[in-house]
Short mmCIF file of C-alpha atoms in Angstrom, two decimals:
data_model
loop_
_atom_site.label_atom_id
_atom_site.label_comp_id
_atom_site.label_asym_id
_atom_site.label_seq_id
_atom_site.Cartn_x
_atom_site.Cartn_y
_atom_site.Cartn_z
CA UNK A 969 -13.40 4.41 50.15
CA UNK A 970 -14.66 1.27 48.01
CA UNK A 971 -18.23 1.04 47.21
CA UNK A 972 -19.54 -1.97 48.18
CA UNK A 973 -21.79 -1.93 45.23
CA UNK A 974 -20.57 -2.12 41.67
CA UNK A 975 -24.39 -1.11 40.01
CA UNK A 976 -26.48 1.52 41.85
CA UNK A 977 -29.60 2.32 40.71
CA UNK A 978 -30.81 5.02 43.29
CA UNK A 979 -34.48 6.05 42.60
CA UNK A 980 -35.19 5.45 38.78
CA UNK A 981 -38.22 7.13 37.49
CA UNK A 982 -39.43 6.54 33.40
CA UNK A 983 -42.54 7.48 32.27
CA UNK A 984 -43.83 5.77 29.25
CA UNK A 985 -47.80 7.31 27.96
CA UNK A 986 -49.96 6.36 30.13
CA UNK A 987 -47.53 4.51 32.56
CA UNK A 988 -45.08 4.81 34.88
CA UNK A 989 -43.13 1.92 34.20
CA UNK A 990 -40.37 2.75 36.90
CA UNK A 991 -41.59 4.48 39.86
CA UNK A 992 -38.98 5.51 42.74
CA UNK A 993 -36.79 2.14 42.09
CA UNK A 994 -33.26 1.43 44.45
CA UNK A 995 -31.12 -1.48 42.77
CA UNK A 996 -28.12 -1.94 43.79
CA UNK A 997 -25.79 -5.23 42.75
CA UNK A 998 -22.82 -6.33 44.55
CA UNK A 999 -19.19 -6.80 42.94
CA UNK A 1000 -19.23 -10.40 41.44
CA UNK A 1001 -22.97 -11.14 42.79
CA UNK A 1002 -25.22 -12.86 40.88
CA UNK A 1003 -28.75 -10.50 41.58
CA UNK A 1004 -32.07 -11.43 39.81
CA UNK A 1005 -34.40 -9.36 39.24
CA UNK A 1006 -38.13 -11.10 39.88
CA UNK A 1007 -41.72 -9.37 38.87
CA UNK A 1008 -44.80 -10.01 36.69
CA UNK A 1009 -45.03 -9.40 32.82
CA UNK A 1010 -45.38 -6.01 32.57
CA UNK A 1011 -43.88 -4.82 36.15
CA UNK A 1012 -40.92 -2.54 34.53
CA UNK A 1013 -37.65 -5.62 34.57
CA UNK A 1014 -36.55 -5.00 31.50
CA UNK A 1015 -37.27 -1.02 31.42
CA UNK A 1016 -35.10 -0.54 34.97
CA UNK A 1017 -32.68 -2.75 32.57
CA UNK A 1018 -33.27 -0.92 29.48
CA UNK A 1019 -32.22 2.41 31.56
CA UNK A 1020 -28.61 1.09 32.61
CA UNK A 1021 -27.64 -0.20 29.41
CA UNK A 1022 -28.76 3.19 27.87
CA UNK A 1023 -31.81 1.98 25.76
CA UNK A 1024 -34.13 4.62 28.22
CA UNK A 1025 -33.08 8.07 29.53
CA UNK A 1026 -34.88 7.93 33.12
CA UNK A 1027 -37.07 11.46 34.06
CA UNK A 1028 -35.38 11.11 37.54
CA UNK A 1029 -32.71 8.92 39.44
CA UNK A 1030 -28.72 8.28 39.09
CA UNK A 1031 -27.20 5.14 38.02
CA UNK A 1032 -23.23 5.15 40.27
CA UNK A 1033 -20.31 2.87 39.28
CA UNK A 1034 -18.14 1.85 41.70
CA UNK A 1035 -19.82 4.70 43.77
CA UNK A 1036 -19.33 7.60 41.10
CA UNK A 1037 -22.18 9.08 39.45
CA UNK A 1038 -22.10 8.29 35.00
CA UNK A 1039 -24.52 9.01 32.66
CA UNK A 1040 -24.71 6.64 30.19
CA UNK A 1041 -26.88 8.59 27.04
CA UNK A 1042 -26.79 5.41 25.23
CA UNK A 1043 -25.47 1.90 24.48
CA UNK A 1044 -22.13 2.85 23.46
CA UNK A 1045 -21.79 4.70 26.27
CA UNK A 1046 -23.24 1.38 28.79
CA UNK A 1047 -20.34 -0.47 26.98
CA UNK A 1048 -17.78 1.78 27.55
CA UNK A 1049 -18.81 1.57 31.52
CA UNK A 1050 -18.21 -2.68 30.66
CA UNK A 1051 -22.14 -2.84 30.86
CA UNK A 1052 -23.32 -5.53 28.30
CA UNK A 1053 -26.28 -7.02 27.80
CA UNK A 1054 -28.58 -9.86 26.45
CA UNK A 1055 -31.61 -9.21 25.74
CA UNK A 1056 -35.34 -11.08 25.52
CA UNK A 1057 -35.96 -10.96 21.94
CA UNK A 1058 -32.42 -10.80 20.46
CA UNK A 1059 -30.83 -8.34 18.34
CA UNK A 1060 -29.10 -9.98 15.72
CA UNK A 1061 -29.10 -9.39 11.57
CA UNK A 1062 -30.41 -12.33 10.46
CA UNK A 1063 -28.83 -12.77 7.02
CA UNK A 1064 -24.95 -12.36 9.02
CA UNK A 1065 -22.66 -15.13 10.09
CA UNK A 1066 -22.66 -15.50 13.19
CA UNK A 1067 -19.39 -14.27 13.65
CA UNK A 1068 -20.35 -10.82 11.98
CA UNK A 1069 -22.82 -10.74 14.48
CA UNK A 1070 -20.96 -11.32 17.24
CA UNK A 1071 -17.86 -8.47 15.41
CA UNK A 1072 -20.79 -5.86 14.40
CA UNK A 1073 -20.13 -2.57 15.85
CA UNK A 1074 -16.59 -3.52 17.50
CA UNK A 1075 -15.04 -4.12 14.12
CA UNK A 1076 -10.45 -4.31 14.83
CA UNK A 1077 -9.21 -2.91 11.31
CA UNK A 1078 -5.60 -2.24 10.44
CA UNK A 1079 -5.28 0.43 7.66
CA UNK A 1080 -8.94 0.58 7.01
CA UNK A 1081 -9.12 -3.61 6.63
CA UNK A 1082 -11.40 -5.85 8.98
CA UNK A 1083 -9.33 -8.54 10.91
CA UNK A 1084 -11.33 -10.71 10.68
CA UNK A 1085 -8.63 -13.59 11.80
CA UNK A 1086 -7.43 -11.99 15.06
CA UNK A 1087 -11.55 -12.11 15.43
CA UNK A 1088 -12.39 -15.31 14.90
CA UNK A 1089 -9.95 -16.55 17.34
CA UNK A 1090 -10.68 -14.39 19.97
CA UNK A 1091 -14.61 -16.02 19.47
CA UNK A 1092 -13.20 -19.30 19.39
CA UNK A 1093 -11.29 -19.17 22.73
CA UNK A 1094 -13.90 -17.41 23.94
CA UNK A 1095 -16.45 -20.28 22.96
CA UNK A 1096 -13.95 -22.71 24.29
CA UNK A 1097 -13.07 -20.89 27.89
CA UNK A 1098 -16.95 -20.87 28.77
CA UNK A 1099 -18.02 -23.98 26.82
CA UNK A 1100 -20.75 -22.29 24.12
CA UNK A 1101 -20.61 -23.83 21.38
CA UNK A 1102 -21.71 -22.25 17.83
CA UNK A 1103 -20.64 -22.42 14.35
CA UNK A 1104 -19.19 -19.32 13.04
CA UNK A 1105 -19.77 -19.70 9.73
CA UNK A 1106 -23.54 -20.37 10.27
CA UNK A 1107 -26.52 -17.27 9.21
CA UNK A 1108 -28.05 -16.33 12.15
CA UNK A 1109 -31.55 -17.47 9.65
CA UNK A 1110 -30.35 -21.09 9.97
CA UNK A 1111 -29.42 -21.78 13.86
CA UNK A 1112 -32.08 -22.31 16.87
CA UNK A 1113 -32.55 -19.81 19.04
CA UNK A 1114 -30.51 -21.28 21.68
CA UNK A 1115 -27.68 -21.00 19.59
CA UNK A 1116 -28.51 -17.53 19.00
CA UNK A 1117 -28.77 -16.95 22.84
CA UNK A 1118 -25.25 -18.32 22.88
CA UNK A 1119 -23.56 -15.77 19.72
CA UNK A 1120 -25.52 -12.74 22.27
CA UNK A 1121 -23.29 -13.78 25.17
CA UNK A 1122 -20.05 -14.24 23.11
CA UNK A 1123 -21.16 -10.80 21.88
CA UNK A 1124 -21.15 -9.81 25.38
CA UNK A 1125 -17.84 -11.61 25.81
CA UNK A 1126 -15.96 -10.28 23.42
CA UNK A 1127 -16.83 -6.86 24.39
CA UNK A 1128 -14.77 -7.88 27.62
CA UNK A 1129 -17.93 -6.29 29.77
CA UNK A 1130 -17.69 -7.08 33.83
CA UNK A 1131 -21.59 -6.14 33.74
CA UNK A 1132 -23.52 -8.82 32.69
CA UNK A 1133 -27.59 -8.03 31.67
CA UNK A 1134 -29.31 -11.50 31.11
CA UNK A 1135 -32.85 -10.24 30.57
CA UNK A 1136 -35.34 -13.88 30.26
CA UNK A 1137 -32.47 -15.57 28.74
CA UNK A 1138 -34.25 -18.83 29.44
CA UNK A 1139 -37.31 -17.77 28.14
CA UNK A 1140 -36.43 -19.65 24.77
CA UNK A 1141 -34.42 -22.46 25.62
CA UNK A 1142 -34.48 -25.98 27.06
CA UNK A 1143 -34.39 -27.44 30.30
CA UNK A 1144 -31.06 -29.42 29.13
CA UNK A 1145 -30.39 -25.00 27.60
CA UNK A 1146 -31.08 -24.25 30.84
CA UNK A 1147 -28.64 -26.04 32.90
CA UNK A 1148 -25.97 -25.19 30.60
CA UNK A 1149 -26.83 -21.40 30.96
CA UNK A 1150 -26.97 -21.70 35.07
CA UNK A 1151 -23.47 -22.95 35.15
CA UNK A 1152 -22.19 -20.43 32.68
CA UNK A 1153 -23.31 -18.25 34.92
CA UNK A 1154 -22.07 -19.57 37.74
CA UNK A 1155 -18.87 -19.61 36.07
CA UNK A 1156 -19.50 -15.85 35.11
CA UNK A 1157 -19.71 -14.97 38.73
CA UNK A 1158 -16.98 -16.73 40.07
CA UNK A 1159 -14.15 -15.11 37.69
CA UNK A 1160 -16.02 -11.58 39.47
CA UNK A 1161 -18.53 -10.70 36.47
CA UNK A 1162 -21.63 -9.59 37.57
CA UNK A 1163 -24.60 -10.38 37.29
CA UNK A 1164 -28.07 -9.05 36.59
CA UNK A 1165 -30.55 -11.71 35.90
CA UNK A 1166 -34.08 -11.09 34.64
CA UNK A 1167 -36.43 -13.72 35.19
CA UNK A 1168 -39.70 -14.93 36.97
CA UNK A 1169 -39.18 -18.02 37.12
CA UNK A 1170 -38.68 -19.31 40.67
CA UNK A 1171 -36.44 -22.22 40.05
CA UNK A 1172 -34.56 -20.90 38.59
CA UNK A 1173 -33.50 -17.85 41.17
CA UNK A 1174 -33.48 -20.94 43.80
CA UNK A 1175 -30.63 -22.55 41.85
CA UNK A 1176 -27.79 -19.37 40.94
CA UNK A 1177 -29.31 -16.13 42.49
CA UNK A 1178 -27.50 -14.62 45.45
CA UNK A 1179 -30.23 -11.89 46.34
CA UNK A 1180 -33.39 -11.03 44.70
CA UNK A 1181 -35.04 -7.92 44.15
CA UNK A 1182 -39.00 -7.91 43.59
CA UNK A 1183 -40.56 -5.57 41.03
CA UNK A 1184 -44.62 -5.14 41.00
CA UNK A 1185 -46.81 -2.69 39.02
CA UNK A 1186 -43.59 -0.43 38.47
CA UNK A 1187 -42.36 -0.16 42.50
CA UNK A 1188 -39.60 -1.74 44.41
CA UNK A 1189 -41.41 -4.20 47.09
CA UNK A 1190 -38.31 -5.68 48.37
CA UNK A 1191 -34.76 -7.34 48.36
CA UNK A 1192 -33.67 -10.69 49.84
CA UNK A 1193 -31.49 -12.92 50.92
CA UNK A 1194 -32.28 -16.09 48.63
CA UNK A 1195 -31.34 -18.43 50.70
CA UNK A 1196 -33.30 -16.88 54.03
CA UNK A 1197 -36.68 -17.27 51.05
CA UNK A 1198 -38.78 -19.95 49.43
CA UNK A 1199 -40.74 -20.32 46.23
CA UNK A 1200 -43.89 -19.57 47.77
CA UNK A 1201 -43.00 -15.58 49.23
CA UNK A 1202 -41.34 -14.48 46.26
CA UNK A 1203 -44.31 -15.71 43.93
CA UNK A 1204 -46.34 -13.90 46.64
CA UNK A 1205 -44.72 -10.90 46.89
CA UNK A 1206 -44.19 -10.69 42.78
CA UNK A 1207 -48.08 -11.37 42.40
CA UNK A 1208 -49.58 -10.20 45.30
CA UNK A 1209 -51.03 -12.84 46.14
CA UNK A 1210 -50.78 -16.59 46.94
CA UNK A 1211 -50.61 -18.26 43.56
CA UNK A 1212 -51.49 -21.98 42.73
CA UNK A 1213 -47.88 -23.74 41.56
CA UNK A 1214 -49.65 -27.27 40.71
CA UNK A 1215 -52.20 -27.25 38.15
CA UNK A 1216 -55.79 -29.22 38.97
CA UNK A 1217 -57.70 -30.97 36.62
CA UNK A 1218 -59.93 -33.38 36.95
CA UNK A 1219 -60.10 -37.09 34.50
CA UNK A 1220 -60.54 -36.40 30.81
CA UNK A 1221 -63.64 -37.49 29.01
CA UNK A 1222 -61.69 -38.47 25.84
CA UNK A 1223 -64.46 -37.89 22.44
CA UNK A 1224 -63.76 -38.64 19.03
CA UNK A 1225 -60.89 -37.59 16.88
CA UNK A 1226 -60.31 -34.30 16.10
CA UNK A 1227 -57.09 -34.06 14.64
CA UNK A 1228 -55.54 -36.58 12.68
CA UNK A 1229 -52.02 -36.88 11.00
CA UNK A 1230 -50.90 -39.53 9.08
CA UNK A 1231 -47.47 -40.49 7.71
CA UNK A 1232 -46.95 -36.28 7.69
CA UNK A 1233 -43.28 -35.57 6.10
CA UNK A 1234 -42.04 -31.84 6.40
CA UNK A 1235 -38.58 -31.03 4.49
CA UNK A 1236 -35.75 -28.83 6.89
CA UNK A 1237 -34.50 -25.70 5.69
CA UNK A 1238 -31.67 -26.06 7.18
CA UNK A 1239 -30.38 -29.23 6.24
CA UNK A 1240 -30.99 -32.29 3.18
CA UNK A 1241 -32.44 -34.14 5.60
CA UNK A 1242 -36.45 -34.30 6.80
CA UNK A 1243 -37.09 -32.22 9.66
CA UNK A 1244 -40.04 -34.06 10.56
CA UNK A 1245 -40.17 -37.90 9.16
CA UNK A 1246 -43.91 -39.72 8.66
CA UNK A 1247 -45.23 -38.61 11.60
CA UNK A 1248 -48.46 -40.33 12.91
CA UNK A 1249 -50.69 -39.43 15.44
CA UNK A 1250 -54.68 -38.15 16.89
CA UNK A 1251 -55.97 -35.65 19.01
CA UNK A 1252 -59.18 -35.88 20.22
CA UNK A 1253 -61.75 -34.16 21.17
CA UNK A 1254 -61.56 -33.42 25.34
CA UNK A 1255 -57.90 -33.96 25.59
CA UNK A 1256 -54.65 -31.92 26.04
CA UNK A 1257 -52.18 -33.72 23.91
CA UNK A 1258 -47.97 -32.65 24.81
CA UNK A 1259 -45.32 -32.69 22.15
CA UNK A 1260 -42.17 -32.70 23.83
CA UNK A 1261 -38.57 -32.92 23.27
CA UNK A 1262 -35.80 -30.88 23.13
CA UNK A 1263 -35.87 -28.06 21.22
CA UNK A 1264 -34.78 -28.61 17.28
CA UNK A 1265 -35.82 -31.78 16.71
CA UNK A 1266 -38.76 -31.66 14.20
CA UNK A 1267 -41.56 -29.77 16.71
CA UNK A 1268 -41.19 -26.29 15.09
CA UNK A 1269 -41.54 -27.97 11.61
CA UNK A 1270 -43.97 -30.06 12.37
CA UNK A 1271 -46.40 -27.37 13.23
CA UNK A 1272 -45.87 -25.56 10.31
CA UNK A 1273 -46.48 -28.26 8.28
CA UNK A 1274 -49.88 -28.91 10.55
CA UNK A 1275 -50.75 -25.08 10.47
CA UNK A 1276 -49.44 -24.02 6.67
CA UNK A 1277 -46.66 -22.28 7.76
CA UNK A 1278 -44.36 -24.80 5.85
CA UNK A 1279 -45.05 -26.95 2.62
CA UNK A 1280 -45.19 -31.18 4.29
CA UNK A 1281 -43.75 -32.73 0.97
CA UNK A 1282 -45.95 -35.88 1.77
CA UNK A 1283 -49.00 -37.28 4.04
CA UNK A 1284 -52.40 -36.38 5.21
CA UNK A 1285 -53.95 -33.64 7.56
CA UNK A 1286 -57.48 -34.02 8.80
CA UNK A 1287 -59.44 -31.52 10.67
CA UNK A 1288 -62.79 -32.69 12.00
CA UNK A 1289 -62.83 -34.99 9.67
CA UNK A 1290 -61.79 -33.14 6.83
CA UNK A 1291 -58.43 -33.02 4.31
CA UNK A 1292 -57.25 -30.17 5.17
CA UNK A 1293 -53.49 -31.21 3.62
CA UNK A 1294 -53.12 -28.50 0.69
CA UNK A 1295 -55.27 -26.10 2.28
CA UNK A 1296 -53.75 -22.00 3.33
CA UNK A 1297 -53.47 -20.54 6.34
CA UNK A 1298 -56.66 -19.36 6.69
CA UNK A 1299 -58.04 -22.24 5.22
CA UNK A 1300 -57.19 -24.04 8.19
CA UNK A 1301 -58.10 -21.38 10.61
CA UNK A 1302 -61.84 -21.63 9.67
CA UNK A 1303 -61.77 -25.28 9.24
CA UNK A 1304 -61.79 -25.19 12.85
CA UNK A 1305 -57.85 -24.64 14.36
CA UNK A 1306 -56.63 -21.66 16.08
CA UNK A 1307 -52.84 -21.75 17.04
CA UNK A 1308 -50.87 -19.81 19.41
CA UNK A 1309 -47.43 -19.73 17.38
CA UNK A 1310 -43.45 -20.19 18.79
CA UNK A 1311 -42.75 -16.71 17.33
CA UNK A 1312 -45.14 -14.37 18.60
CA UNK A 1313 -43.39 -11.42 17.05
CA UNK A 1314 -43.07 -13.25 13.19
CA UNK A 1315 -46.42 -15.20 13.34
CA UNK A 1316 -48.89 -13.96 16.02
CA UNK A 1317 -48.89 -9.96 15.88
CA UNK A 1318 -48.53 -7.23 13.50
CA UNK A 1319 -45.88 -5.16 15.86
CA UNK A 1320 -47.35 -2.02 14.65
CA UNK A 1321 -50.72 -2.63 14.29
CA UNK A 1322 -52.41 -1.24 17.48
CA UNK A 1323 -53.70 -4.10 19.74
CA UNK A 1324 -57.61 -3.67 18.85
CA UNK A 1325 -56.06 -4.50 15.12
CA UNK A 1326 -54.27 -7.42 16.14
CA UNK A 1327 -57.54 -9.40 18.22
CA UNK A 1328 -59.06 -9.09 15.11
CA UNK A 1329 -56.45 -10.12 12.76
CA UNK A 1330 -58.31 -13.33 11.90
CA UNK A 1331 -62.01 -12.49 11.76
CA UNK A 1332 -61.66 -8.98 10.57
CA UNK A 1333 -63.90 -10.10 7.53
CA UNK A 1334 -66.68 -11.59 10.23
CA UNK A 1335 -69.73 -9.08 10.06
CA UNK A 1336 -69.24 -8.89 13.52
CA UNK A 1337 -66.40 -6.71 12.84
CA UNK A 1338 -67.18 -5.15 9.32
CA UNK A 1339 -69.77 -3.62 6.88
CA UNK A 1340 -69.67 -3.85 3.20
CA UNK A 1341 -66.45 -4.06 3.57
CA UNK A 1342 -65.49 -0.91 6.58
CA UNK A 1343 -63.94 -2.38 9.68
CA UNK A 1344 -66.42 -1.46 12.10
CA UNK A 1345 -64.50 0.67 14.40
CA UNK A 1346 -66.40 0.30 17.68
CA UNK A 1347 -67.50 -3.36 17.27
CA UNK A 1348 -63.61 -4.00 17.51
CA UNK A 1349 -62.76 -1.63 20.49
CA UNK A 1350 -65.43 -3.09 22.13
CA UNK A 1351 -64.57 -6.38 21.79
CA UNK A 1352 -60.77 -6.06 22.58
CA UNK A 1353 -61.50 -4.17 25.84
CA UNK A 1354 -63.52 -7.25 26.46
CA UNK A 1355 -60.52 -9.63 26.28
CA UNK A 1356 -58.16 -7.16 27.52
CA UNK A 1357 -60.01 -7.09 31.03
CA UNK A 1358 -60.86 -10.66 30.62
CA UNK A 1359 -57.13 -11.95 29.93
CA UNK A 1360 -55.18 -8.96 31.79
CA UNK A 1361 -53.48 -7.79 29.11
CA UNK A 1362 -51.51 -4.63 30.58
CA UNK A 1363 -50.18 -1.32 27.78
CA UNK A 1364 -50.24 1.72 27.79
CA UNK A 1365 -53.03 3.23 26.35
CA UNK A 1366 -55.46 -0.15 26.64
CA UNK A 1367 -56.24 -1.06 23.01
CA UNK A 1368 -54.76 1.76 21.23
CA UNK A 1369 -51.51 1.09 22.39
CA UNK A 1370 -48.92 -0.30 19.44
CA UNK A 1371 -48.02 -4.13 20.02
CA UNK A 1372 -44.40 -3.91 19.71
CA UNK A 1373 -44.80 -1.18 22.56
CA UNK A 1374 -46.02 -3.69 25.28
CA UNK A 1375 -43.85 -6.09 27.02
CA UNK A 1376 -43.30 -9.53 26.02
CA UNK A 1377 -45.69 -11.18 28.08
CA UNK A 1378 -48.44 -8.97 27.29
CA UNK A 1379 -47.76 -9.73 23.71
CA UNK A 1380 -47.97 -13.09 24.26
CA UNK A 1381 -51.99 -12.60 26.42
CA UNK A 1382 -53.12 -10.84 23.59
CA UNK A 1383 -52.24 -13.50 21.35
CA UNK A 1384 -53.66 -16.34 23.93
CA UNK A 1385 -56.70 -14.40 24.78
CA UNK A 1386 -57.26 -13.42 20.61
CA UNK A 1387 -56.58 -17.46 20.32
CA UNK A 1388 -58.74 -18.61 23.41
CA UNK A 1389 -62.07 -16.70 22.22
CA UNK A 1390 -62.14 -17.79 18.87
CA UNK A 1391 -63.63 -21.04 20.06
CA UNK A 1392 -62.70 -23.56 17.50
CA UNK A 1393 -62.51 -27.15 18.01
CA UNK A 1394 -58.33 -27.81 17.93
CA UNK A 1395 -55.87 -25.46 19.94
CA UNK A 1396 -52.81 -26.16 19.02
CA UNK A 1397 -50.67 -23.76 21.29
CA UNK A 1398 -47.22 -23.65 20.97
CA UNK A 1399 -45.03 -22.43 24.45
CA UNK A 1400 -47.88 -21.42 25.35
CA UNK A 1401 -46.84 -19.64 28.76
CA UNK A 1402 -42.98 -18.95 27.43
CA UNK A 1403 -42.11 -15.26 28.87
CA UNK A 1404 -45.65 -15.46 31.27
CA UNK A 1405 -45.28 -15.02 34.80
CA UNK A 1406 -46.58 -17.57 37.74
CA UNK A 1407 -49.51 -15.56 37.82
CA UNK A 1408 -50.33 -15.61 34.07
CA UNK A 1409 -49.21 -19.04 33.84
CA UNK A 1410 -51.86 -20.13 36.03
CA UNK A 1411 -54.50 -18.64 34.17
CA UNK A 1412 -53.34 -19.55 30.85
CA UNK A 1413 -53.04 -23.44 32.49
CA UNK A 1414 -56.55 -22.83 33.61
CA UNK A 1415 -58.31 -21.66 30.42
CA UNK A 1416 -56.49 -24.92 28.40
CA UNK A 1417 -58.00 -26.71 30.90
CA UNK A 1418 -61.22 -25.48 30.45
CA UNK A 1419 -60.67 -25.70 26.50
CA UNK A 1420 -60.57 -29.71 26.85
CA UNK A 1421 -62.94 -30.00 29.67
CA UNK A 1422 -65.61 -27.27 26.78
CA UNK A 1423 -64.61 -30.65 24.45
CA UNK A 1424 -61.67 -29.04 22.40
CA UNK A 1425 -59.04 -31.03 21.07
CA UNK A 1426 -55.37 -29.60 23.07
CA UNK A 1427 -52.24 -29.93 21.18
CA UNK A 1428 -49.80 -28.66 23.09
CA UNK A 1429 -45.48 -27.99 22.22
CA UNK A 1430 -43.79 -27.53 25.59
CA UNK A 1431 -40.10 -27.23 26.28
CA UNK A 1432 -41.00 -27.31 30.40
CA UNK A 1433 -41.07 -30.31 31.87
CA UNK A 1434 -43.18 -29.64 34.98
CA UNK A 1435 -45.77 -27.68 32.09
CA UNK A 1436 -45.62 -31.41 30.01
CA UNK A 1437 -46.31 -33.11 33.48
CA UNK A 1438 -48.51 -30.95 35.26
CA UNK A 1439 -51.08 -30.25 32.28
CA UNK A 1440 -51.02 -33.53 29.44
CA UNK A 1441 -53.41 -36.49 29.07
CA UNK A 1442 -50.86 -38.17 26.96
CA UNK A 1443 -47.06 -37.24 26.21
CA UNK A 1444 -45.79 -37.98 22.70
CA UNK A 1445 -41.96 -37.71 22.67
CA UNK A 1446 -40.17 -35.91 19.24
CA UNK A 1447 -36.84 -36.80 18.05
CA UNK A 1448 -35.34 -36.35 15.03
CA UNK A 1449 -38.13 -35.75 13.75
CA UNK A 1450 -39.97 -38.89 14.83
CA UNK A 1451 -42.28 -39.60 17.34
CA UNK A 1452 -39.95 -42.51 19.46
CA UNK A 1453 -42.89 -42.56 22.56
CA UNK A 1454 -46.39 -41.93 23.81
CA UNK A 1455 -45.97 -41.71 28.04
CA UNK A 1456 -49.04 -41.10 30.20
CA UNK A 1457 -48.08 -38.48 32.82
CA UNK A 1458 -49.51 -40.65 35.61
CA UNK A 1459 -47.35 -42.98 34.92
CA UNK A 1460 -44.22 -41.59 34.01
CA UNK A 1461 -41.45 -39.75 35.81
CA UNK A 1462 -38.90 -37.04 34.38
CA UNK A 1463 -36.29 -39.28 34.03
CA UNK A 1464 -37.88 -41.58 31.89
CA UNK A 1465 -39.02 -38.56 29.70
CA UNK A 1466 -35.72 -37.36 29.74
CA UNK A 1467 -34.19 -40.43 28.02
CA UNK A 1468 -37.19 -40.83 25.31
CA UNK A 1469 -36.06 -36.70 24.66
CA UNK A 1470 -32.59 -37.57 24.38
CA UNK A 1471 -33.37 -40.44 21.67
CA UNK A 1472 -31.28 -43.20 24.38
CA UNK A 1473 -35.09 -44.90 24.48
CA UNK A 1474 -37.26 -46.36 21.90
CA UNK A 1475 -41.12 -47.20 21.68
CA UNK A 1476 -42.06 -50.16 19.22
CA UNK A 1477 -44.24 -48.75 16.14
CA UNK A 1478 -44.53 -45.35 15.33
CA UNK A 1479 -48.38 -44.65 14.93
CA UNK A 1480 -49.99 -42.53 18.21
CA UNK A 1481 -53.74 -42.81 18.83
CA UNK A 1482 -55.91 -42.35 21.66
CA UNK A 1483 -55.45 -45.69 24.37
#
């Protein structure tokens, strides 16, 4: 008799040093359904999917496909069973082209020669069919994260996978790209492909999923039909308590300008044009200014120019009245800037360092943490333990956990804990809640508002429109490297914001100060 389920994971248990990541979890995927896997950061969602994809071996439990028990020792076994996975942190080779990344490991050869022409044709047909437009000749290091994700999806389709695992697929996408991805996923399901969709974004689950399994602290809380549930119920199941989905904040008390940017121009790494074109604005003490825009309109380069990660070709940046335009990253940091970076792996953490080492990356030279050039391990450890407790950073071995082994959300919490605690006049937060669950987002939003209320200047870059509208006191919209509008979240709406973001609307004048 044909099984009702295409994939069954029965009583799976997976352990790591000091932690049971999956504790007797059962998950059943029907053919042609979109099944969401919901849970907090570190709840065990990615681990469970990595077991299905053959990256980990479970200590207990069985996996069945179409009712038959299967053994998956590695990703090649998973691919042979037509299981594909788009990972939260993409598995792409930066210096290879898009086409080479897609066919890597599944190359078609004849007499030892690579048949690239056929491969190119197949990929072009797939990208046309599913509306996944990519430049096959571009190098991966030169394309946006949204494009990189399309490459990962095309990799799965190229291998003719019928069971598709998406691990936090929208964590790095713009609202428009998210809509496109949702439409693509619905198209896959219509064709009879079965989708497992790891997320902690309740809106997305309500929009596309048929059923949802909720994990909490490694245990399965239950599986529900989306038609019979609400966002509030799901968030309670996920976090184990009622969560405030709205940001609460008082009116801003605005002080002097902390950050002043005049005619800043930053060159682009990808093309000959400048990525940031003569941008001017100010951020004052006691306010949250948000830079909104569709990804790839110069926001990243603007932040790189402000923080010293990229050299600006012209313009002036002042912090607390001091010109920091030519200063090093450390100089800017010591002048009063803390920075939650966009790319947590590249600019936020040293992945092979422990959690406690990462917590003092900017301040290890502080007398509090060193004496005569030697690190005071006890001081570092107790500091790290305090932050881990305060920000609920979950890891198998506490302060001595290697950063690489932590879940993406907990890596993010560690960076936020470190940067918030540095107590600088300016907080630059780039997508601070990316990859975080509702409980953690609620905590981070409260922290950012607390920084503002303590008289700090907060410069926020976010692609989450709800976050932009909820958190900011002023919104600056970037389009094609320029600031095209300044909006007041109290008097604007998502439609107007969307028009500015798409370049359909533009304000007169180009300097954006308080007022």
